[in-house]
Tab-separated table of C-alpha atoms in Angstrom:
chain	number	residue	atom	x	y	z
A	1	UNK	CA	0.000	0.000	0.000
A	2	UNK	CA	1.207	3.542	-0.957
A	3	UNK	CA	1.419	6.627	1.318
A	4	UNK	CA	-1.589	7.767	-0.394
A	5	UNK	CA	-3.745	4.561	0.305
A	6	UNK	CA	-3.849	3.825	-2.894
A	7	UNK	CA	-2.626	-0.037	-3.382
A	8	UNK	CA	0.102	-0.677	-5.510
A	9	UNK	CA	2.082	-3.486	-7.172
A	10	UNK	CA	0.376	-6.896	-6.236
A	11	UNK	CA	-2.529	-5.608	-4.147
A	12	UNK	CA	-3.472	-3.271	-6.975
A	13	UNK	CA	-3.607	-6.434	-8.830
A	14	UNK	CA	-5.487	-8.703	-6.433
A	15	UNK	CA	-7.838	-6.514	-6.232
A	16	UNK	CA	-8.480	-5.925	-9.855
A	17	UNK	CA	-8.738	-9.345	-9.414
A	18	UNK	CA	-11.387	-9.736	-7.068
A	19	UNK	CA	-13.752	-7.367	-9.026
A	20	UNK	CA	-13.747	-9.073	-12.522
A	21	UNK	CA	-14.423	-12.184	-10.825
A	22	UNK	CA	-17.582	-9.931	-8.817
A	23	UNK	CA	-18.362	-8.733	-11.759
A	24	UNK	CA	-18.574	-11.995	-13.774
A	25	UNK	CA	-21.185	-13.792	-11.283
A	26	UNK	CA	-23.123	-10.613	-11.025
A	27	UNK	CA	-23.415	-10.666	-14.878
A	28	UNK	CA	-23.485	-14.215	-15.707
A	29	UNK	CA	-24.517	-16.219	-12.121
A	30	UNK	CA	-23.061	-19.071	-10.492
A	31	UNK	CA	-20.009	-20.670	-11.513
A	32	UNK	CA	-17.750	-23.263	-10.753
A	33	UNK	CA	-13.857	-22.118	-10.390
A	34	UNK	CA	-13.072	-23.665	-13.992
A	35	UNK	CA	-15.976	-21.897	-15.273
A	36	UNK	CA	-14.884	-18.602	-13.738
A	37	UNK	CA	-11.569	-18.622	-14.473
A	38	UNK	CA	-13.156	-19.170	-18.229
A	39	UNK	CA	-15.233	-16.127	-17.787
A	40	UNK	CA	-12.292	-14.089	-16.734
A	41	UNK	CA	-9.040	-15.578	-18.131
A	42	UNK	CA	-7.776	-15.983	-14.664
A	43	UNK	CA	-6.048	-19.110	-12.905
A	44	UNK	CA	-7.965	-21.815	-11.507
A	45	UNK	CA	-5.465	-21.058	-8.480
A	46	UNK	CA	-6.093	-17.518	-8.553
A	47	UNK	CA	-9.575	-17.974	-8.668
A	48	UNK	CA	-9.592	-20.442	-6.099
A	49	UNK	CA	-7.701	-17.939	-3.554
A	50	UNK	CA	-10.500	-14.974	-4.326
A	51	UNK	CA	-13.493	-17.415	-3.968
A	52	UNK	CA	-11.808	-18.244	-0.028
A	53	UNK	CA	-11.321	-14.713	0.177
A	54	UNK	CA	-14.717	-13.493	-0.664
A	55	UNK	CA	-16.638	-16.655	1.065
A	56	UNK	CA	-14.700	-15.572	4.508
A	57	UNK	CA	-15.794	-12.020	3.706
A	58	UNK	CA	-19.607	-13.241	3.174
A	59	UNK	CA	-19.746	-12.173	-0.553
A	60	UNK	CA	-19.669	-15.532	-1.999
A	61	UNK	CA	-21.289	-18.923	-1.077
A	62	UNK	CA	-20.978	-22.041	-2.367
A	63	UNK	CA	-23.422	-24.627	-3.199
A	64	UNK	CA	-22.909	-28.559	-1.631
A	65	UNK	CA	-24.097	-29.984	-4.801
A	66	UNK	CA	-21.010	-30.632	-6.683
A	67	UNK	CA	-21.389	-29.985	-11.142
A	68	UNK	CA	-19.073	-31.539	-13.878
A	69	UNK	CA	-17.300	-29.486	-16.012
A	70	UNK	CA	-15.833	-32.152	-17.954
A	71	UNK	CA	-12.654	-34.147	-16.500
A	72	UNK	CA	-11.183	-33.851	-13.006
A	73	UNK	CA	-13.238	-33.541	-10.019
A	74	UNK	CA	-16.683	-32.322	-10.029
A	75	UNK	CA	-16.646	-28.393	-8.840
A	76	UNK	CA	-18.790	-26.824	-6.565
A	77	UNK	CA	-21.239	-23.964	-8.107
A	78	UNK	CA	-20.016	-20.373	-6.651
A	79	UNK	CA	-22.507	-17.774	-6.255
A	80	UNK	CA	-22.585	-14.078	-5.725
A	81	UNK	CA	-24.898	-13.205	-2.266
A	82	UNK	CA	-23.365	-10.598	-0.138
A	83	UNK	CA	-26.491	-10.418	1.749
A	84	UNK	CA	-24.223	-8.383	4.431
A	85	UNK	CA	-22.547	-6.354	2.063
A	86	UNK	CA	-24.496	-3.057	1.043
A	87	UNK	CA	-24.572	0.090	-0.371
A	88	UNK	CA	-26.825	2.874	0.713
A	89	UNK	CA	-28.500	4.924	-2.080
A	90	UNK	CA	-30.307	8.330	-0.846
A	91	UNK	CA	-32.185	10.832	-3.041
A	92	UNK	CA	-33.303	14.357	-1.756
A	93	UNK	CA	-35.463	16.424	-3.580
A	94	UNK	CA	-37.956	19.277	-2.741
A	95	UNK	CA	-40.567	17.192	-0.764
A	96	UNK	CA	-39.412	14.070	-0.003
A	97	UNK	CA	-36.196	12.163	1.062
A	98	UNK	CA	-35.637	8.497	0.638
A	99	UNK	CA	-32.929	5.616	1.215
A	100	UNK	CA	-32.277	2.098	-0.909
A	101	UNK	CA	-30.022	-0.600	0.583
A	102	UNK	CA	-28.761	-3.164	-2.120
A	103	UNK	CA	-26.659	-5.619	-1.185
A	104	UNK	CA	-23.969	-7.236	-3.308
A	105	UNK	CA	-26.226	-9.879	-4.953
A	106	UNK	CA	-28.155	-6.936	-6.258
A	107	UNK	CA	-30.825	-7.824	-3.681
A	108	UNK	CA	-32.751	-4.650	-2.010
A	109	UNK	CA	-32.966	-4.891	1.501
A	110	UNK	CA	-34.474	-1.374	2.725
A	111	UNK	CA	-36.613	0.851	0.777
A	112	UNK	CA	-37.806	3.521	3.357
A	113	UNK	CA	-39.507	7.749	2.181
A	114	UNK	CA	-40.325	10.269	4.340
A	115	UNK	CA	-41.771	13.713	3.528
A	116	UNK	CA	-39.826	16.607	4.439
A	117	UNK	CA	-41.393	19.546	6.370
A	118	UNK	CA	-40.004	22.386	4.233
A	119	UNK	CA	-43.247	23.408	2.379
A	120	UNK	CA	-42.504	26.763	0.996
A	121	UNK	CA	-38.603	27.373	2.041
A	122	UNK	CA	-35.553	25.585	0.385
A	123	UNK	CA	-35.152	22.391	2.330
A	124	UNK	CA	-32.242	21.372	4.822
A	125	UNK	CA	-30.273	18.201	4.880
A	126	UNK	CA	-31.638	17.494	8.518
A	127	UNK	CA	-33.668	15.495	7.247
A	128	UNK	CA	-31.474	13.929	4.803
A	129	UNK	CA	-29.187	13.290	7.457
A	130	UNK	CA	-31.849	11.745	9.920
A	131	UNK	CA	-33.097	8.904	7.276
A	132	UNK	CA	-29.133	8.522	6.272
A	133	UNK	CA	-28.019	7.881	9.881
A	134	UNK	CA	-31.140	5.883	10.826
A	135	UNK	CA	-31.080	3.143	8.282
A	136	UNK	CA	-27.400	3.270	8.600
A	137	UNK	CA	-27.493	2.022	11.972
A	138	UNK	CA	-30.465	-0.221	11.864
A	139	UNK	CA	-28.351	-2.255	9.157
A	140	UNK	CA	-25.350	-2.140	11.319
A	141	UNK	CA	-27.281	-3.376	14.529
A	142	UNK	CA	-28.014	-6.077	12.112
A	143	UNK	CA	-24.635	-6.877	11.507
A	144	UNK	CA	-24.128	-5.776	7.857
A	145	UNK	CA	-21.508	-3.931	6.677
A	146	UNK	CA	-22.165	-0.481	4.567
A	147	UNK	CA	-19.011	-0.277	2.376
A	148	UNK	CA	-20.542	3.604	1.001
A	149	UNK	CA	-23.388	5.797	0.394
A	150	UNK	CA	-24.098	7.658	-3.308
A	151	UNK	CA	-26.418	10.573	-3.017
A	152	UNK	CA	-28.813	11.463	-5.776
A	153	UNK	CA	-29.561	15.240	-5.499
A	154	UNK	CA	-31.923	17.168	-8.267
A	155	UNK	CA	-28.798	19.389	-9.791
A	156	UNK	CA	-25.430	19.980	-11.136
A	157	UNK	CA	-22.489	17.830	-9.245
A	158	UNK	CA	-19.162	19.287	-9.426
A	159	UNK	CA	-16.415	16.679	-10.210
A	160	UNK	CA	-15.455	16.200	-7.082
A	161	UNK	CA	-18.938	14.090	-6.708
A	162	UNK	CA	-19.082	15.325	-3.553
A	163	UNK	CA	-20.415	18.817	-3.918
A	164	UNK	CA	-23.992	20.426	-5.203
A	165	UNK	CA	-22.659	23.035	-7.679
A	166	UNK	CA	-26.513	24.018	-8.178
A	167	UNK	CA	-29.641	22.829	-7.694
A	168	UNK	CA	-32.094	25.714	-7.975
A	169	UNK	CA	-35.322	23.744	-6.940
A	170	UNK	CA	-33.243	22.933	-3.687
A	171	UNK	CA	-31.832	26.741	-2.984
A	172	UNK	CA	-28.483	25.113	-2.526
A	173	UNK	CA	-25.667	26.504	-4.236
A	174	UNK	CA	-22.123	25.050	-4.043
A	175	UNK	CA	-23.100	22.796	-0.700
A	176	UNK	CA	-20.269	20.088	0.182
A	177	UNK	CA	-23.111	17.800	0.989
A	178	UNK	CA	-21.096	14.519	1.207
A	179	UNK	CA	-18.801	16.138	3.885
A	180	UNK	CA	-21.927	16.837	5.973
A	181	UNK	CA	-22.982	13.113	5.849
A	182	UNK	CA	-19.737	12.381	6.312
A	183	UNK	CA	-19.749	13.718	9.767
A	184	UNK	CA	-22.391	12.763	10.576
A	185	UNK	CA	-21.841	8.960	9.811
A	186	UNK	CA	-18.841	9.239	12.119
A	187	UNK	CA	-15.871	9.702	9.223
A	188	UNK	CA	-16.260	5.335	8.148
A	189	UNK	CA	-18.987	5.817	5.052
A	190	UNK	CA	-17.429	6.992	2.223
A	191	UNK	CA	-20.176	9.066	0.690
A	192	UNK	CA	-20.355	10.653	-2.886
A	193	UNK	CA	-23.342	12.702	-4.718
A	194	UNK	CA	-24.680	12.307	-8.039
A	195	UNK	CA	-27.819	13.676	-10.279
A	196	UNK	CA	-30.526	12.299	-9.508
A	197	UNK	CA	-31.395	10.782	-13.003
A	198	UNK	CA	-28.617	9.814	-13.665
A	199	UNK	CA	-29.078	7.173	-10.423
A	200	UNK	CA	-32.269	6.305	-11.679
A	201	UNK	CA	-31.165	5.703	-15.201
A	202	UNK	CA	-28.477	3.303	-13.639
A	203	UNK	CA	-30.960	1.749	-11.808
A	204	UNK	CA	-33.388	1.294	-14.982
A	205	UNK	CA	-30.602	-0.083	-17.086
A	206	UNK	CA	-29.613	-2.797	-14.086
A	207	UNK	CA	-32.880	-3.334	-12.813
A	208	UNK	CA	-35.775	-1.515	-14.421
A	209	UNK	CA	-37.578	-1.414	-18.057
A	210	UNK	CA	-34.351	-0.865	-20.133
A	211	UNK	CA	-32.052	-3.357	-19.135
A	212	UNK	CA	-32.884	-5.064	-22.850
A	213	UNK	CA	-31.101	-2.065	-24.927
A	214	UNK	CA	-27.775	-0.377	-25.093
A	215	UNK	CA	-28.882	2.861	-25.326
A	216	UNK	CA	-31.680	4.769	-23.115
A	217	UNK	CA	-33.043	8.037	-21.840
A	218	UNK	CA	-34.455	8.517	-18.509
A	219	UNK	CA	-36.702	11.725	-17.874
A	220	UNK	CA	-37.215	12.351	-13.558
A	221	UNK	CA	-40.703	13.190	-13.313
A	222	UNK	CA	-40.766	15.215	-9.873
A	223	UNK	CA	-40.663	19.374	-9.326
A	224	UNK	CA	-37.910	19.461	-11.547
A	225	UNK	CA	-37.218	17.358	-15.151
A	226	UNK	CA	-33.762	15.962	-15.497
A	227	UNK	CA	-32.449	13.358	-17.739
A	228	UNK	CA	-30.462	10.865	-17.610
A	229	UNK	CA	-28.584	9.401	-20.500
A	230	UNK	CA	-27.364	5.624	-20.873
A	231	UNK	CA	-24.985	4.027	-23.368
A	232	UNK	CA	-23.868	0.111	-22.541
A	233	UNK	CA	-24.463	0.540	-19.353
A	234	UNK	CA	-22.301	3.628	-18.978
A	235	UNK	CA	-23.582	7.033	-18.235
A	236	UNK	CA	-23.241	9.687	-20.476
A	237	UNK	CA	-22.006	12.786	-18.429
A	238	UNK	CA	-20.553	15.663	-21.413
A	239	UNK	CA	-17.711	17.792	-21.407
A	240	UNK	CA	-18.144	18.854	-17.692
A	241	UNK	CA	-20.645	16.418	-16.310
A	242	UNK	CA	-23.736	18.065	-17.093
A	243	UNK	CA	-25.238	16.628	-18.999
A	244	UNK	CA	-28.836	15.668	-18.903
A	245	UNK	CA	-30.118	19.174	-17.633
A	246	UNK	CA	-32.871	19.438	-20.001
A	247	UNK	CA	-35.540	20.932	-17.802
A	248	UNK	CA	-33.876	24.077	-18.848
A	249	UNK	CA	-33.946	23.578	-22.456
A	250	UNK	CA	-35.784	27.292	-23.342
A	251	UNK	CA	-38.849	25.069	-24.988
A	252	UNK	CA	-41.505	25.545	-22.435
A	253	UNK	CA	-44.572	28.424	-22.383
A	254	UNK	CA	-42.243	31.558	-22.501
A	255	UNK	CA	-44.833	33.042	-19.527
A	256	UNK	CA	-43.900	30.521	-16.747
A	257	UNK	CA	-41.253	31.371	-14.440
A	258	UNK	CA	-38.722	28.246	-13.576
A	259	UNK	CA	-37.512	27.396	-10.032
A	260	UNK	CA	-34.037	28.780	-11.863
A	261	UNK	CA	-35.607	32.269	-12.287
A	262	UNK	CA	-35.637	31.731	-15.940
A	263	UNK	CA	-39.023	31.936	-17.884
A	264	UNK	CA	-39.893	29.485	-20.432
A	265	UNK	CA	-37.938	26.522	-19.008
A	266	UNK	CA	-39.316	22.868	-20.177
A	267	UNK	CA	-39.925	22.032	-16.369
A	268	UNK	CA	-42.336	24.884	-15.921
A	269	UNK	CA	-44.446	23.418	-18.244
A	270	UNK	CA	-44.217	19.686	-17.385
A	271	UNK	CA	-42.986	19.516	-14.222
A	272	UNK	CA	-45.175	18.372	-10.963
A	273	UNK	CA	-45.836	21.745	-10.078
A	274	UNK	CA	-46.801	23.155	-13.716
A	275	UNK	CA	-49.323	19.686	-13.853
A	276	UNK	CA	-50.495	20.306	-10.584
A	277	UNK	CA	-51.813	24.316	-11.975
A	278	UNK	CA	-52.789	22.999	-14.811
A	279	UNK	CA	-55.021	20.461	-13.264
A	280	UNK	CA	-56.016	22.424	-10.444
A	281	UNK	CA	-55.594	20.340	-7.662
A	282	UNK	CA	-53.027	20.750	-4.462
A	283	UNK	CA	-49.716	19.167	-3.669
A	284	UNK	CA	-49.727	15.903	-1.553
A	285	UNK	CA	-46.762	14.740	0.644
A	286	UNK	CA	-44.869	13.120	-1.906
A	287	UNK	CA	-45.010	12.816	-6.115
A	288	UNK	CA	-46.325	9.187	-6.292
A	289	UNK	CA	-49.236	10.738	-3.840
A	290	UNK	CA	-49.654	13.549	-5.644
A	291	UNK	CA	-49.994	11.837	-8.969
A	292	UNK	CA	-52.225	8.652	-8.218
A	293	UNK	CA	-54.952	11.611	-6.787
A	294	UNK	CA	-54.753	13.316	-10.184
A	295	UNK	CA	-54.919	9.719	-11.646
A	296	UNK	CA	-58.282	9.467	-9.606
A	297	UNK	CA	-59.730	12.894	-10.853
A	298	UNK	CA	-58.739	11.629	-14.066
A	299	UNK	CA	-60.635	8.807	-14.295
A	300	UNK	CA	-63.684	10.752	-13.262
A	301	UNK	CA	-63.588	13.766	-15.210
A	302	UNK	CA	-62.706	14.591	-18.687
A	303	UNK	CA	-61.408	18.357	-17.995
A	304	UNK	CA	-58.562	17.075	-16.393
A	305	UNK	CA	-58.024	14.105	-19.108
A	306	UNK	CA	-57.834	17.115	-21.547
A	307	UNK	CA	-55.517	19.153	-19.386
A	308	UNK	CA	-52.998	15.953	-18.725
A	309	UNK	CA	-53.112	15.572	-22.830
A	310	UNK	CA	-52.047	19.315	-23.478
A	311	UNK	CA	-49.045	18.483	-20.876
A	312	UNK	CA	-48.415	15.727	-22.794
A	313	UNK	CA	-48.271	17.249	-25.970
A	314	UNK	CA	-45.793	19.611	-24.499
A	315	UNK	CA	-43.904	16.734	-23.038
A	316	UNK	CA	-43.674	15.256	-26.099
A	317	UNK	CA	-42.280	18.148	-27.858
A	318	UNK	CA	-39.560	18.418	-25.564
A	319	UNK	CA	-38.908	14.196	-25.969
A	320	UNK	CA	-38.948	14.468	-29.813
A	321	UNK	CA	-35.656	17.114	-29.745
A	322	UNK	CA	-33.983	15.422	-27.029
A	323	UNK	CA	-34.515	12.078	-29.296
A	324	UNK	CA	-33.366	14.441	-32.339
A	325	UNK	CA	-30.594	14.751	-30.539
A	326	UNK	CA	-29.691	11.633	-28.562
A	327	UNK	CA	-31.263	8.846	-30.888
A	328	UNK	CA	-31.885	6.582	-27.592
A	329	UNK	CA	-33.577	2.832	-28.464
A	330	UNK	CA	-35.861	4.023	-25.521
A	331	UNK	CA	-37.069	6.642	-23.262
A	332	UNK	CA	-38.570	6.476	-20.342
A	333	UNK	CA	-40.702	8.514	-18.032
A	334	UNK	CA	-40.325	8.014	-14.541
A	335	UNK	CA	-41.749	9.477	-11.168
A	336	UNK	CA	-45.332	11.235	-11.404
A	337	UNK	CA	-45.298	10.589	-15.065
A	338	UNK	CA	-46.093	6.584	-14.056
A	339	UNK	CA	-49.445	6.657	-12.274
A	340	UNK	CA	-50.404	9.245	-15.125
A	341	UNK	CA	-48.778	7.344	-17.905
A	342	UNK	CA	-52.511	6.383	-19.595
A	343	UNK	CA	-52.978	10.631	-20.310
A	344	UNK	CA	-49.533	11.492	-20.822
A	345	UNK	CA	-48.065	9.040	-23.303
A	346	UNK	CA	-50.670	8.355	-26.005
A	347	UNK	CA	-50.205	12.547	-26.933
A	348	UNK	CA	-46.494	12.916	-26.051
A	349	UNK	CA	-46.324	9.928	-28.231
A	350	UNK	CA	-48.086	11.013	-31.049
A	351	UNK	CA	-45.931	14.316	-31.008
A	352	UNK	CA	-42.641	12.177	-30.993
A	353	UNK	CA	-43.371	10.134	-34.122
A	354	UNK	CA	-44.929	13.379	-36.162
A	355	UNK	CA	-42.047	16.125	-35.131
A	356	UNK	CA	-38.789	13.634	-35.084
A	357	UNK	CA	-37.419	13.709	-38.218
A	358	UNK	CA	-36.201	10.080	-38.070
A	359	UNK	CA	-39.064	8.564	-36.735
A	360	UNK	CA	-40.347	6.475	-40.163
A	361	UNK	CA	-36.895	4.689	-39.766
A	362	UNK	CA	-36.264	4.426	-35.914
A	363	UNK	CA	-39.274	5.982	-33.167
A	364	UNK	CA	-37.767	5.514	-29.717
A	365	UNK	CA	-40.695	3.787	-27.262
A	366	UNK	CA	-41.725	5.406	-24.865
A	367	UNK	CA	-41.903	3.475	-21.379
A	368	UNK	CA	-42.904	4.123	-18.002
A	369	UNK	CA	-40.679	3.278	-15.155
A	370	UNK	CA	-40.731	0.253	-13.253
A	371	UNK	CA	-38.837	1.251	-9.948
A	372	UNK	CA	-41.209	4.269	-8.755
A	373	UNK	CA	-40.429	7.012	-6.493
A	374	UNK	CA	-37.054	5.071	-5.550
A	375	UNK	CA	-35.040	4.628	-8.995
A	376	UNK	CA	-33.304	7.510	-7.762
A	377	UNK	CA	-32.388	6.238	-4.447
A	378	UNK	CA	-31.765	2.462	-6.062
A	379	UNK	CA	-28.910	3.987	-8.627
A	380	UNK	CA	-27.271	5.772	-6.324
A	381	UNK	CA	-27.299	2.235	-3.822
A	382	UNK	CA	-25.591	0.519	-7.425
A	383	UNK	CA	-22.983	3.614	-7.686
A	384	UNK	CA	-22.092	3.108	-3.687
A	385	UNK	CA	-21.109	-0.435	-4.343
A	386	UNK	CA	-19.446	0.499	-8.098
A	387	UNK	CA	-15.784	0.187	-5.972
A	388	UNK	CA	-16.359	-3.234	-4.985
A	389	UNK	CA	-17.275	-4.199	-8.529
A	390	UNK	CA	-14.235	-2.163	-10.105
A	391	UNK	CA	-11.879	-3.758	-7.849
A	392	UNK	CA	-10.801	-0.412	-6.257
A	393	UNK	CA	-12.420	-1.128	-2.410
A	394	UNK	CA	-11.336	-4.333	-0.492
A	395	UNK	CA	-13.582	-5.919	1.380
């Protein structure tokens, strides 16, 4: 190990090691040695010293019922679990804050949202911090180990990944929010930030509705509309990691005023809050609430079907150059947009195939999220354990 605590020479490599043989059984399943050391051109013996390592360390297990792989000795079928090994995923945003553990099997184990009381002033991370440290040391009492903690925030990360360079809906401006939860975790939970749909695209493409295409686009459906852009399973950041701030694309109703001060932003016109006026109803505690009411007006009263179809026309506007753009295989709408996906996507549909130019060759679908409120929170619990996968966080 290095003055820097950065491991060198062979436990660089060991680890490096350890990861691509993590990473095979989390992409492929259970293996035998031979079969993983076929998977990742590594040494039976090799192998056979990470397996022990990882089985001590309660990543691995391996099954009594013994499997031939041709000559030799029948081997025993390795397979990923980590059931005490988790990363904690939290996402705040303007009215709620919520927490995802996922274990190293890729297994939730706590899904957990509270409202915040902030109604009307920029929220604080007290709340944040209360969920963080609770769940934190519920899990602990249980005897699991939480190797990190990715936040998802609703705003511009600098590249640091620790600090909120802006996040208007918020009122934070350059807040080193990871050193706060730091602290408060006690200084032993490494914690980074992220975008918030850029968490929840990661989550789609691992566990949601895209995890069957290379190439995706994930629009947050909450106060603010954020995107998240996915390409083989790799997020697509831009030249300073901003990418995917398209509720400020100037191609809303020029009157509206955005939470950025700006008028005409995207997100004043198809954001919760811009739905919510157009509709006519009042905010509930959290999005999903507020959106499965207006689902239930909906279904009752065709004023508000018409209004949710105008909202979708402009949401489809906005889709059809972002797709101009982007070319994804898929998009899809997440947050409040899923309970009202039956008003919404038959006009923002329609839109997309008659304004994209390259829609009588390629028309993206359109699909609604399967995750919920929490793809946020469940991306950011996948990025917390992304250092155990790359090989660059021992055990």
């Amino acid at each position: 190990m290095s003055l820097t605590g950065v491991p060198t020479g062979t436990e660089y490599v060991r680890r490096q090691n350890t990861g691509l043989v993590l990473r095979a059984l989390r992409a492929h399943g259970p293996a035998t040695r031979t079969e993983l050391a076929r998977r990742t051109g590594l040494a039976k013996a090799t192998v056979g010293t990470i397996v022990a390592e990882l089985e001590a360390a309660r990543a691995v297990t391996q099954d009594d019922d013994s499997v031939s792989s041709g000559r030799g000795r029948p081997g025993r079928p390795v397979a990923l679990t980590g059931e005490s090994i988790l990363g904690l995923g939290l996402e705040v945003n303007v009215d709620y804050v919520a927490a995802v553990a996922l274990d190293l099997g890729g297994n939730v184990r706590v899904v957990e949202t509270r409202p915040v009381a902030t109604a009307g002033t920029p929220p604080s991370t007290e709340e944040l911090i209360e969920l963080a440290t609770d769940v934190r040391t519920a899990l602990m009492a249980d005897g699991h180990t939480v190797v990190g903690a990715t936040v998802a925030v609703p705003g511009l990360v600098a590249h640091d990944n620790r600090t909120v360079s802006w996040a208007p809906n918020l009122g934070w401006d350059g807040r080193h929010l990871a050193a706060e939860l730091e602290e408060a975790f006690g200084a032993d939970c490494p914690t980074t930030i992220d975008n918030d749909a850029n968490c929840a695209a990661l989550a789609e493409a691992a566990h949601g509705v895209t995890t069957d295409v290379s190439h995706s686009l994930y629009i947050t459906g909450t106060i603010g509309i954020g995107a998240g852009i996915v390409q083989d399973g790799r997020l697509v950041r831009g030249g300073a990691g901003f990418a995917g701030e398209v509720g400020h694309m100037p191609i809303g109703n020029p009157s509206r005023v955005c939470g950025c001060g700006r008028m005409g932003c995207w997100e004043a016109s198809v954001g919760l809050r811009a739905m919510l006026s157009t509709v006519g109803i009042d905010e509930e505690d959290t999005p999903l609430q507020t959106a499965l009411a207006v689902a239930d007006l909906a279904a009752r009263d065709a004023s508000t079907r018409a209004a949710l179809a105008t909202l979708g026309h402009e949401l489809g506007t906005g889709l059809a150059t972002l797709a101009a753009v982007l070319d994804p295989a898929a998009i899809v709408l997440g947050g409040y947009f899923v309970p009202l996906g039956a008003y919404v996507v038959p006009a923002a549909g329609q839109v997309l195939a008659e304004r994209l130019p390259s829609a009588s060759i390629h028309l993206p679908q359109i699909r609604l999220s399967s995750l919920g409120i929490h793809a946020a929170a469940l991306g950011a619990a996948e990025d917390a354990l992304a250092d155990v996968y790359a090989g660059t966080l021992a055990l």
